Coordinates of C-alpha atoms in Angstrom, one line a residue:
M1 CA 79.7 111.0 78.6
R2 CA 77.1 108.4 79.5
T3 CA 74.7 108.6 82.4
H4 CA 73.5 105.9 84.8
R5 CA 69.9 104.7 85.0
I6 CA 69.4 106.9 88.1
S7 CA 70.7 110.5 88.0
P8 CA 70.9 112.9 91.0
A9 CA 68.8 115.4 89.0
A10 CA 66.0 112.9 88.6
L11 CA 66.0 112.2 92.3
L12 CA 66.4 115.5 93.9
C13 CA 66.6 118.5 91.5
A14 CA 66.7 121.0 94.3
A15 CA 69.8 119.4 95.7
L16 CA 71.9 119.8 92.6
L17 CA 73.3 123.2 92.7
A18 CA 76.1 124.8 90.7
I19 CA 79.1 126.2 92.6
P20 CA 82.1 128.2 91.4
A21 CA 85.0 126.4 89.7
A22 CA 88.6 126.7 91.1
A23 CA 91.9 126.1 89.3
Q24 CA 94.4 123.6 90.8
H25 CA 98.1 123.5 90.0
T26 CA 101.1 122.1 91.8
P27 CA 104.6 122.2 90.3
S28 CA 107.0 119.3 90.7
N29 CA 108.9 119.2 94.0
P30 CA 112.2 117.4 94.8
G31 CA 110.5 116.0 97.9
C32 CA 108.1 114.2 95.6
A33 CA 110.7 112.0 94.0
Y34 CA 110.3 108.2 94.2
N35 CA 112.8 107.9 97.0
P36 CA 112.5 106.4 100.5
I37 CA 110.8 108.7 103.0
D38 CA 112.8 109.9 106.0
V39 CA 110.5 108.6 108.7
E40 CA 112.5 110.2 111.5
K41 CA 111.9 113.6 109.9
Y42 CA 108.4 113.3 108.5
G43 CA 106.9 110.7 110.8
K44 CA 106.7 109.7 114.5
K45 CA 104.4 112.5 115.5
P46 CA 101.7 112.0 118.2
F47 CA 98.8 109.8 117.0
Q48 CA 95.7 111.7 116.2
N49 CA 92.2 110.4 115.7
P50 CA 90.4 111.9 112.7
P51 CA 88.0 114.8 113.6
E52 CA 84.5 113.6 114.5
I53 CA 81.1 114.5 113.4
R54 CA 78.3 113.1 115.6
A55 CA 74.6 112.8 115.1
A56 CA 72.5 115.0 117.3
N57 CA 68.8 114.4 118.0
G58 CA 68.8 111.4 115.6
R59 CA 70.3 113.2 112.6
L60 CA 73.9 113.5 111.3
Q61 CA 74.2 116.7 109.3
T62 CA 77.4 117.7 107.6
N63 CA 79.0 119.0 104.4
L64 CA 81.6 116.7 102.9
V65 CA 83.5 118.9 100.5
V66 CA 85.2 117.0 97.7
R67 CA 88.2 119.1 96.7
Y68 CA 91.9 119.0 96.0
T69 CA 94.2 119.3 99.0
D70 CA 96.1 122.5 99.3
P71 CA 99.8 121.8 98.5
A72 CA 100.7 124.9 100.6
T73 CA 99.4 123.2 103.8
T74 CA 99.2 119.5 103.0
S75 CA 102.1 117.2 102.4
L76 CA 103.5 113.7 103.0
G77 CA 107.2 112.9 103.4
G78 CA 108.1 116.4 102.2
C79 CA 105.9 116.3 99.1
P80 CA 103.2 119.0 98.7
L81 CA 100.0 117.3 97.7
T82 CA 97.2 118.1 95.3
L83 CA 95.0 115.1 95.8
R84 CA 91.2 114.5 95.8
S85 CA 90.0 114.6 99.4
Y86 CA 87.1 115.2 101.8
N87 CA 87.4 118.6 103.3
G88 CA 91.0 119.1 102.2
A89 CA 92.4 116.5 104.6
L90 CA 94.2 113.2 104.0
V91 CA 91.5 111.3 105.8
G92 CA 87.8 112.0 106.1
P93 CA 86.1 112.9 109.4
T94 CA 84.8 110.0 111.5
L95 CA 81.0 110.0 111.2
R96 CA 79.4 108.7 114.4
V97 CA 75.8 107.6 114.6
K98 CA 73.4 105.3 116.5
P99 CA 70.9 102.7 115.3
G100 CA 67.8 104.5 114.1
D101 CA 69.7 107.7 113.2
V102 CA 69.4 109.4 109.8
M103 CA 72.5 110.6 108.0
V104 CA 71.8 113.6 105.7
P105 CA 75.2 114.8 104.5
W106 CA 75.7 117.1 101.5
L107 CA 78.3 115.8 99.1
D108 CA 79.7 119.0 97.7
N109 CA 81.9 118.2 94.7
R110 CA 84.1 121.2 94.2
L111 CA 86.6 119.4 91.9
P112 CA 87.0 121.3 88.6
A113 CA 85.0 120.2 85.6
E114 CA 87.3 118.5 83.1
T115 CA 87.3 119.5 79.4
E116 CA 86.1 117.0 76.8
A117 CA 89.7 116.4 75.8
E118 CA 90.7 115.6 79.5
I119 CA 87.7 113.2 79.8
Q120 CA 88.6 111.5 76.6
A121 CA 92.2 111.1 77.7
Q122 CA 91.1 109.5 81.0
F123 CA 88.8 107.2 79.1
E124 CA 91.7 106.2 76.8
Q125 CA 93.8 105.4 79.8
E126 CA 91.3 102.8 80.9
A127 CA 90.1 101.6 77.5
G128 CA 93.8 101.0 76.6
V129 CA 94.3 98.5 79.4
A130 CA 90.9 96.8 79.7
F131 CA 88.0 95.3 77.6
L132 CA 85.3 97.7 78.8
D133 CA 81.6 97.1 78.3
M134 CA 80.5 100.6 79.3
R135 CA 82.1 104.0 79.5
P136 CA 83.5 104.9 82.9
Y137 CA 82.9 108.3 84.5
S138 CA 85.6 111.0 84.7
F139 CA 88.1 111.1 87.5
N140 CA 86.4 114.2 89.0
T141 CA 82.9 112.6 89.1
T142 CA 82.1 111.0 92.5
N143 CA 79.5 109.6 94.9
L144 CA 79.3 108.2 98.4
H145 CA 79.3 104.6 99.6
T146 CA 78.7 103.7 103.3
H147 CA 80.6 100.5 103.2
G148 CA 79.0 97.7 105.4
L149 CA 75.9 99.6 106.4
H150 CA 72.6 97.7 106.2
V151 CA 70.5 100.4 104.7
S152 CA 68.5 101.1 101.5
P153 CA 70.5 101.0 98.3
S154 CA 67.9 103.1 96.5
G155 CA 67.2 106.8 95.8
N156 CA 69.5 109.1 97.7
S157 CA 70.6 106.5 100.2
D158 CA 73.6 104.2 99.8
N159 CA 73.2 104.3 96.0
V160 CA 76.5 103.8 94.1
L161 CA 74.7 104.1 90.8
L162 CA 74.5 107.8 91.4
A163 CA 77.1 110.1 89.8
I164 CA 77.8 113.6 91.3
S165 CA 79.4 115.7 88.6
P166 CA 82.1 118.3 89.3
Q167 CA 80.9 121.7 90.5
T168 CA 77.6 120.3 91.9
R169 CA 76.3 119.2 95.3
F170 CA 73.9 116.5 96.3
Q171 CA 72.2 115.7 99.6
Y172 CA 72.0 112.1 100.8
R173 CA 69.5 110.6 103.2
I174 CA 70.7 107.3 104.7
A175 CA 68.4 106.0 107.4
L176 CA 69.8 103.3 109.7
P177 CA 67.3 100.7 111.0
A178 CA 66.6 100.8 114.7
D179 CA 68.2 97.3 115.1
H180 CA 71.4 98.1 113.1
T181 CA 74.5 96.4 114.3
R182 CA 76.9 98.6 116.3
G183 CA 80.5 98.7 115.1
T184 CA 83.1 100.0 112.7
Y185 CA 82.2 100.8 109.2
W186 CA 83.6 103.3 106.7
Y187 CA 82.7 105.5 103.7
H188 CA 84.4 106.2 100.5
A189 CA 84.0 107.2 96.9
H190 CA 82.5 104.6 94.5
T191 CA 81.9 106.0 91.0
H192 CA 82.7 103.5 88.3
G193 CA 86.0 104.4 86.7
S194 CA 87.3 106.8 89.4
T195 CA 87.2 104.7 92.6
A196 CA 90.8 103.7 92.7
I197 CA 92.1 107.2 92.0
Q198 CA 89.8 108.8 94.5
V199 CA 90.2 106.3 97.4
G200 CA 93.9 105.9 96.6
S201 CA 94.2 109.7 97.1
A202 CA 92.4 110.5 100.4
M203 CA 88.7 110.0 99.9
A204 CA 87.9 107.7 102.8
G205 CA 86.8 107.9 106.4
A206 CA 85.6 105.8 109.3
L207 CA 81.9 105.5 110.1
V208 CA 81.1 104.3 113.6
V209 CA 77.7 103.0 114.8
D210 CA 78.3 103.6 118.5
D211 CA 77.7 101.3 121.4
D212 CA 75.0 101.9 124.0
P213 CA 77.2 102.5 127.1
A214 CA 74.5 101.1 129.3
R215 CA 74.4 97.8 127.5
I216 CA 78.1 97.0 127.3
P217 CA 80.4 95.7 130.0
A218 CA 82.3 98.2 132.1
A219 CA 85.7 96.9 130.9
L220 CA 84.7 97.6 127.2
R221 CA 83.2 100.9 128.2
A222 CA 86.6 101.9 129.7
A223 CA 88.5 100.7 126.6
N224 CA 86.1 102.6 124.4
A225 CA 87.0 105.8 126.3
R226 CA 90.6 105.3 125.1
E227 CA 89.6 104.4 121.5
K228 CA 91.9 104.7 118.5
V229 CA 90.3 105.0 115.1
M230 CA 92.8 103.8 112.5
V231 CA 92.1 104.3 108.8
I232 CA 95.0 102.6 107.2
Q233 CA 95.7 104.0 103.7
T234 CA 98.1 103.6 100.8
I235 CA 98.0 107.2 99.5
L236 CA 99.7 107.2 96.1
Y237 CA 101.0 110.3 94.3
D238 CA 103.4 111.1 91.5
T239 CA 106.4 113.4 91.4
A240 CA 104.1 116.4 91.1
G241 CA 102.2 115.3 94.2
K242 CA 99.1 114.3 92.1
S243 CA 97.3 111.1 91.1
E244 CA 96.0 111.1 87.5
N245 CA 97.0 107.7 86.1
I246 CA 95.1 104.6 86.8
Q247 CA 98.1 102.4 85.8
A248 CA 99.8 103.5 88.9
F249 CA 97.4 101.4 90.9
F250 CA 98.4 98.2 89.0
P251 CA 100.5 95.6 90.8
D252 CA 104.2 96.0 91.0
P253 CA 106.4 93.8 88.7
G254 CA 107.5 90.5 90.1
S255 CA 111.1 91.8 90.5
G256 CA 112.8 95.1 90.3
R257 CA 111.0 98.5 89.9
N258 CA 108.4 99.6 87.4
Q259 CA 110.3 101.6 84.8
A260 CA 108.1 104.6 85.5
C261 CA 109.5 104.6 89.0
V262 CA 113.0 104.9 87.7
T263 CA 112.2 107.7 85.2
G264 CA 109.7 109.6 87.4
G265 CA 106.7 108.8 85.3
T266 CA 103.1 109.1 86.5
S267 CA 102.4 105.3 86.2
C268 CA 104.9 104.4 89.0
T269 CA 103.3 101.7 91.1
W270 CA 103.0 101.4 94.9
Q271 CA 106.0 99.4 96.0
G272 CA 108.4 101.1 93.6
S273 CA 107.2 104.5 94.5
N274 CA 108.6 104.3 98.0
R275 CA 105.5 105.9 99.4
H276 CA 104.6 105.0 103.0
V277 CA 101.5 103.4 104.4
T278 CA 99.7 105.9 106.6
I279 CA 97.3 105.9 109.5
N280 CA 94.8 108.8 109.3
G281 CA 97.2 110.5 106.9
Q282 CA 100.1 110.2 109.4
I283 CA 103.4 108.4 108.8
V284 CA 104.3 106.1 111.7
P285 CA 102.3 108.0 114.4
V286 CA 103.3 107.4 118.1
I287 CA 100.8 106.0 120.6
H288 CA 101.4 106.4 124.3
M289 CA 100.0 103.9 126.8
A290 CA 100.4 103.2 130.5
P291 CA 101.2 99.6 131.7
G292 CA 97.9 97.7 132.1
E293 CA 95.9 100.2 130.0
V294 CA 93.4 98.7 127.6
Q295 CA 92.5 100.6 124.4
R296 CA 90.0 99.7 121.7
W297 CA 91.5 100.0 118.2
R298 CA 89.1 100.3 115.3
M299 CA 91.2 99.3 112.3
V300 CA 90.0 99.9 108.7
D301 CA 92.0 98.7 105.7
G302 CA 91.4 101.6 103.4
S303 CA 94.1 100.6 100.9
F304 CA 93.5 100.1 97.2
R305 CA 95.4 96.8 97.0
E306 CA 97.5 96.1 100.2
T307 CA 97.4 93.0 102.4
M308 CA 97.8 94.1 106.0
A309 CA 99.3 91.5 108.2
I310 CA 98.8 93.3 111.5
R311 CA 100.7 92.5 114.7
L312 CA 102.0 94.4 117.7
E313 CA 105.5 93.5 119.0
G314 CA 105.3 92.0 122.5
H315 CA 101.5 92.1 122.7
A316 CA 98.5 90.0 121.9
L317 CA 95.6 91.5 119.8
H318 CA 92.2 90.6 121.3
E319 CA 89.8 90.7 118.4
I320 CA 86.1 91.4 119.3
A321 CA 84.6 92.3 115.9
T322 CA 85.1 91.7 112.2
D323 CA 83.7 94.0 109.5
G324 CA 81.8 95.9 112.1
I325 CA 79.9 93.0 113.8
Y326 CA 80.7 91.7 117.2
T327 CA 81.8 88.1 117.2
G328 CA 80.3 87.4 120.6
R329 CA 83.7 86.3 122.0
I330 CA 87.3 87.4 122.3
D331 CA 89.7 85.9 119.8
T332 CA 93.2 86.4 121.1
W333 CA 95.9 86.5 118.4
P334 CA 99.2 86.1 120.3
D335 CA 102.3 88.0 119.4
G336 CA 103.7 86.4 116.3
E337 CA 100.3 85.7 114.8
E338 CA 99.0 88.4 112.4
I339 CA 95.4 89.5 111.9
L340 CA 95.1 89.6 108.1
L341 CA 93.3 92.6 106.6
Y342 CA 92.5 93.1 102.9
P343 CA 91.0 96.2 101.2
G344 CA 87.6 96.9 102.8
Y345 CA 88.2 94.8 105.9
R346 CA 87.7 96.1 109.5
S347 CA 88.9 94.5 112.7
D348 CA 88.2 95.8 116.2
V349 CA 90.8 94.7 118.8
L350 CA 91.5 95.4 122.4
V351 CA 95.1 96.0 123.3
Q352 CA 96.4 95.8 126.9
A353 CA 99.8 97.4 127.4
G354 CA 102.5 95.3 128.9
R355 CA 105.9 96.3 130.3
P356 CA 107.3 99.8 129.8
G357 CA 109.2 100.0 126.4
T358 CA 108.9 100.8 122.8
Y359 CA 107.0 98.5 120.4
R360 CA 106.3 98.6 116.7
L361 CA 102.8 98.1 115.2
L362 CA 103.7 96.2 112.0
D363 CA 102.1 95.3 108.7
D364 CA 104.3 92.2 108.6
S365 CA 105.6 90.6 105.5
A366 CA 102.8 88.9 103.6
G367 CA 103.8 85.8 101.7
V368 CA 102.9 85.1 98.1
A369 CA 99.8 83.1 99.1
Q370 CA 98.4 86.0 101.2
S371 CA 99.4 88.8 98.8
L372 CA 97.1 90.5 96.4
K373 CA 100.1 91.4 94.2
G374 CA 101.2 87.9 93.3
V375 CA 104.6 88.5 95.0
A376 CA 105.7 88.7 98.7
E377 CA 105.0 92.1 100.2
D378 CA 107.5 94.1 102.1
P379 CA 106.9 94.7 105.9
N380 CA 105.9 98.1 107.0
V381 CA 106.0 99.9 110.3
L382 CA 102.6 101.4 110.8
A383 CA 103.0 103.0 114.2
I384 CA 105.1 103.1 117.4
V385 CA 103.6 102.2 120.7
I386 CA 105.4 103.6 123.8
V387 CA 104.4 102.1 127.1
D388 CA 105.5 104.7 129.5
D389 CA 107.3 104.0 132.8
V390 CA 104.4 105.1 135.0
P391 CA 102.3 103.2 137.6
R392 CA 100.3 100.4 136.2
M393 CA 96.6 101.1 135.5
D394 CA 94.0 98.8 137.0
M395 CA 92.1 97.8 133.8
R396 CA 91.0 94.4 132.6
L397 CA 89.7 92.8 129.4
P398 CA 86.0 91.9 129.2
T399 CA 85.2 88.2 129.9
Q400 CA 84.1 85.8 127.2
A401 CA 80.6 85.7 128.9
E402 CA 80.4 89.5 128.8
M403 CA 81.2 89.6 125.1
A404 CA 78.8 86.7 124.3
A405 CA 76.0 89.0 125.4
L406 CA 76.9 91.4 122.5
D407 CA 76.5 88.9 119.7
P408 CA 73.8 90.5 117.6
F409 CA 72.7 87.3 115.9
P410 CA 73.0 84.5 118.5
G411 CA 72.4 81.0 117.2
V412 CA 72.1 82.2 113.5
N413 CA 73.7 79.7 111.1
L414 CA 72.9 80.6 107.5
A415 CA 75.0 77.7 106.3
A416 CA 72.4 75.3 107.8
T417 CA 69.4 77.2 106.4
A418 CA 70.5 78.3 102.9
T419 CA 68.4 77.0 100.1
G420 CA 69.8 78.8 97.0
V421 CA 73.1 79.0 95.2
Q422 CA 74.8 82.0 93.6
E423 CA 78.1 81.8 91.9
A424 CA 80.6 84.6 91.3
V425 CA 83.7 83.7 89.1
F426 CA 86.3 86.4 89.2
K427 CA 88.4 86.5 86.1
L428 CA 91.4 88.6 85.1
G429 CA 92.4 87.5 81.7
S430 CA 94.4 88.6 78.7
G431 CA 93.5 89.1 75.0
L432 CA 93.9 86.3 72.6
M433 CA 96.6 88.1 70.6
P434 CA 99.9 88.9 72.3
T435 CA 99.9 92.3 70.6
D436 CA 96.8 93.4 72.5
P437 CA 97.8 95.0 75.8
R438 CA 94.3 94.9 77.2
N439 CA 93.0 92.6 80.0
S440 CA 89.5 91.4 80.8
F441 CA 88.2 92.2 84.3
Q442 CA 85.1 90.2 84.7
I443 CA 82.6 88.5 87.0
N444 CA 81.0 85.4 85.5
Y445 CA 82.9 86.1 82.3
A446 CA 81.3 89.6 81.7
A447 CA 82.7 93.1 82.3
F448 CA 80.5 95.5 84.2
N449 CA 77.5 96.9 82.5
E450 CA 74.9 98.3 84.9
T451 CA 72.1 97.1 82.6
R452 CA 73.1 93.5 83.1
T453 CA 71.4 92.5 86.4
R454 CA 71.4 89.5 88.7
Y455 CA 68.1 89.2 90.5
L456 CA 67.8 88.1 94.2
E457 CA 64.6 87.5 96.1
L458 CA 63.9 89.4 99.3
D459 CA 64.3 87.2 102.5
S460 CA 65.9 84.3 100.6
I461 CA 69.1 82.7 102.0
D462 CA 71.8 81.8 99.5
M463 CA 75.2 80.2 99.5
W464 CA 77.6 82.2 97.3
S465 CA 80.3 80.2 95.7
L466 CA 83.2 82.5 95.1
T467 CA 86.2 81.5 92.9
T468 CA 88.9 82.9 90.7
V469 CA 90.1 81.8 87.3
G470 CA 92.6 82.8 84.7
D471 CA 93.0 82.3 81.0
P472 CA 92.4 79.0 79.2
A473 CA 95.5 77.1 78.4
A474 CA 95.3 77.9 74.7
V475 CA 95.4 81.7 75.2
Q476 CA 98.7 83.1 74.0
N477 CA 100.2 79.6 73.7
G478 CA 99.9 79.0 77.4
N479 CA 101.3 82.3 78.5
G480 CA 98.0 83.8 79.5
V481 CA 97.1 85.1 83.0
P482 CA 97.0 82.5 85.7
P483 CA 94.3 82.5 88.4
L484 CA 94.9 85.5 90.7
P485 CA 93.5 86.4 94.1
H486 CA 90.6 88.8 94.4
V487 CA 88.5 90.4 97.2
F488 CA 84.7 89.9 97.1
H489 CA 82.5 92.7 98.5
I490 CA 78.7 92.8 98.5
H491 CA 76.8 95.9 99.5
I492 CA 73.8 96.2 101.9
N493 CA 73.7 92.6 103.5
P494 CA 76.6 91.0 105.4
F495 CA 77.4 87.3 105.1
Q496 CA 78.7 84.5 107.3
V497 CA 81.9 82.7 106.4
F498 CA 84.2 80.2 108.0
R499 CA 87.7 81.2 108.8
S500 CA 90.7 79.8 110.7
G501 CA 90.8 81.2 114.2
P502 CA 93.8 82.0 116.3
N503 CA 93.9 78.3 117.5
G504 CA 93.7 77.1 113.9
Q505 CA 90.2 75.8 114.3
P506 CA 87.4 76.9 111.9
Q507 CA 85.0 79.5 113.2
M508 CA 82.1 81.4 111.7
V509 CA 82.3 85.2 111.5
W510 CA 80.1 87.9 109.9
K511 CA 81.7 89.9 107.1
D512 CA 80.9 92.0 104.1
T513 CA 84.3 91.7 102.3
Q514 CA 86.2 88.4 101.7
F515 CA 89.6 87.4 100.3
I516 CA 89.5 84.7 97.7
P517 CA 92.9 83.0 97.2
A518 CA 94.1 82.4 93.7
G519 CA 92.4 79.4 92.1
E520 CA 90.4 78.5 95.2
T521 CA 86.7 78.6 96.1
V522 CA 85.3 80.2 99.2
N523 CA 81.6 79.7 100.2
V524 CA 79.7 82.5 102.1
Y525 CA 76.1 82.6 103.2
T526 CA 73.8 85.6 103.2
Q527 CA 70.2 86.6 103.5
Y528 CA 68.7 89.6 101.7
L529 CA 66.7 91.4 104.4
D530 CA 64.6 94.5 104.7
Y531 CA 65.5 96.3 101.4
T532 CA 64.7 95.9 97.8
G533 CA 66.6 97.7 95.1
S534 CA 69.8 97.6 93.0
F535 CA 73.4 97.6 94.3
V536 CA 76.6 95.9 93.3
I537 CA 79.0 93.1 94.0
H538 CA 82.7 93.6 93.0
C539 CA 86.3 93.0 93.6
H540 CA 87.6 95.4 96.2
I541 CA 91.0 95.7 94.5
L542 CA 89.9 99.1 93.3
D543 CA 91.4 99.2 89.9
H544 CA 89.8 95.9 89.2
E545 CA 86.4 97.4 90.1
D546 CA 87.0 100.4 87.9
L547 CA 88.0 98.3 84.9
G548 CA 85.0 96.0 84.9
M549 CA 85.1 93.5 87.8
M550 CA 81.7 94.5 89.2
E551 CA 78.1 93.3 88.7
T552 CA 74.7 94.9 89.4
V553 CA 72.3 92.9 91.5
E554 CA 68.8 93.7 92.4
V555 CA 66.7 92.4 95.3
V556 CA 63.1 92.0 94.4
R557 CA 60.0 90.9 96.3
E558 CA 59.2 88.3 93.7
M559 CA 61.6 86.8 91.2
P560 CA 60.8 87.5 87.5
R561 CA 59.0 84.6 86.0
P562 CA 60.2 83.0 82.7
H563 CA 58.1 83.8 79.7
P564 CA 55.8 80.9 78.8
R565 CA 56.6 78.8 75.8
P566 CA 54.3 80.0 72.9
N567 CA 51.7 77.6 71.5
T568 CA 52.1 76.4 67.9
S569 CA 49.7 74.6 65.5
S570 CA 51.8 71.4 65.7
G571 CA 52.0 71.5 69.5
A572 CA 55.8 71.8 69.3
A573 CA 57.7 74.9 70.3
A574 CA 59.1 76.9 67.4
H575 CA 62.9 77.2 67.3
G576 CA 64.3 80.4 68.7
H577 CA 61.2 81.2 70.9
G578 CA 61.9 79.1 73.9
S579 CA 63.4 80.4 77.2
H580 CA 67.1 79.6 77.3

């Protein structure tokens, strides 16, 4: 099994300690069949925020134990689960820090070490469906990514080129700058080859950079006190309550069910599996509010492929932040207009309860143009909101002027100051021969190989042109793969992008993850500040990332200079020695 350029042992030998192995086994259970889940029986329990771990005296110290859930105590919809997790739960604890804090978590990988035969079988799963350019890691190898944080990508910080082997532990040190933006971020596994299976199990949690209560308006402070953290997940498991087949994370067929869903196979895909979208590992939790009450909802799309078209019946959603960064205003999405979330997106909204009654929080039906699956997606009920028949609370929303004061980058317009151009062409294609079942998962027509690096200069400002393509017309006699939608994510530095606001007018927002419609081009603008080092860009459809749709980028203080053209006796450059 290959190793990355940077290994945990080379960085911090003392942090890499062996721990005892533990066997895991779960027999098949009738409750795990690919049948609709009885929500009345297994859902509609009181909403619960994930457990919290807060920094103290400027340090967040914790032990994130990567292990299988215990099927004797953990289930969904009546199915006992043996899934990769943090601390044995279906959602990771919420990590809460402040600007200037240092996070020093131990990542304690207690998953069992696979045999060489198991590792080879996993590799063949992926190599059988994709044109790979480097060998992925095993399903039980992991690491930690702090999605959206502006921190160092090097050493034992937010370094996704690390690989933490089974039965070892490793300590991270992630230092937030003193001026870090305050908002909603998240963390998840990110090892090449196992991201979809690990995040699609339960290996994700929220990460909140808290507000300074003294510097936010009283109305927001009151809403924060009634906060709901919502990690929205598509936890996928087979009829044994496990997740061991990457093909299960592929899109559903255009019509009907995947045959594996009919036969009970391990490659049954999401829609055909009849699994239910969860919030914090709960099926349709129930939120109680009083009339007039204002709550802050921190929503994280932690799914591996799902479009979330979020709306609350009978209520507006007052959006104040995108991907963790305050917009400096309130964007009010009225009832009937959805906030679209894609994998990796976050949206912070204020919800003010209306009249007493029962209302559904919906992932509404996403049309073909919005879907990541190429077909219309079914609607899902995410939660129930009950506005109790009690006296009205005297609460209000912040004003536009109050929210404008929270804009962390007032007046910044990178679109007006960008001087460079970067391009990222996302391609999912087929082989030339119809008998070859493999697809290509590429950025700029190359599958991921960590030794292939794009260089970016510190402090420079670039426009990134993002587009999607499919196969040339001649591939498979015109029956190749058409352009498909993808989701761009860049680590370390956020970007600005234009979107259509609630009134249909274009508006600029800060983000770190962006949907690219099929065959279209989206331009985003970013500046590489504070940190040099290597990190990645990739598609946040997680099986795409695992199968090659990722690229290494490195921020350097000075761009590498081209080699000079050598002198020759004739004064002309010799063929084959020029810089191309």
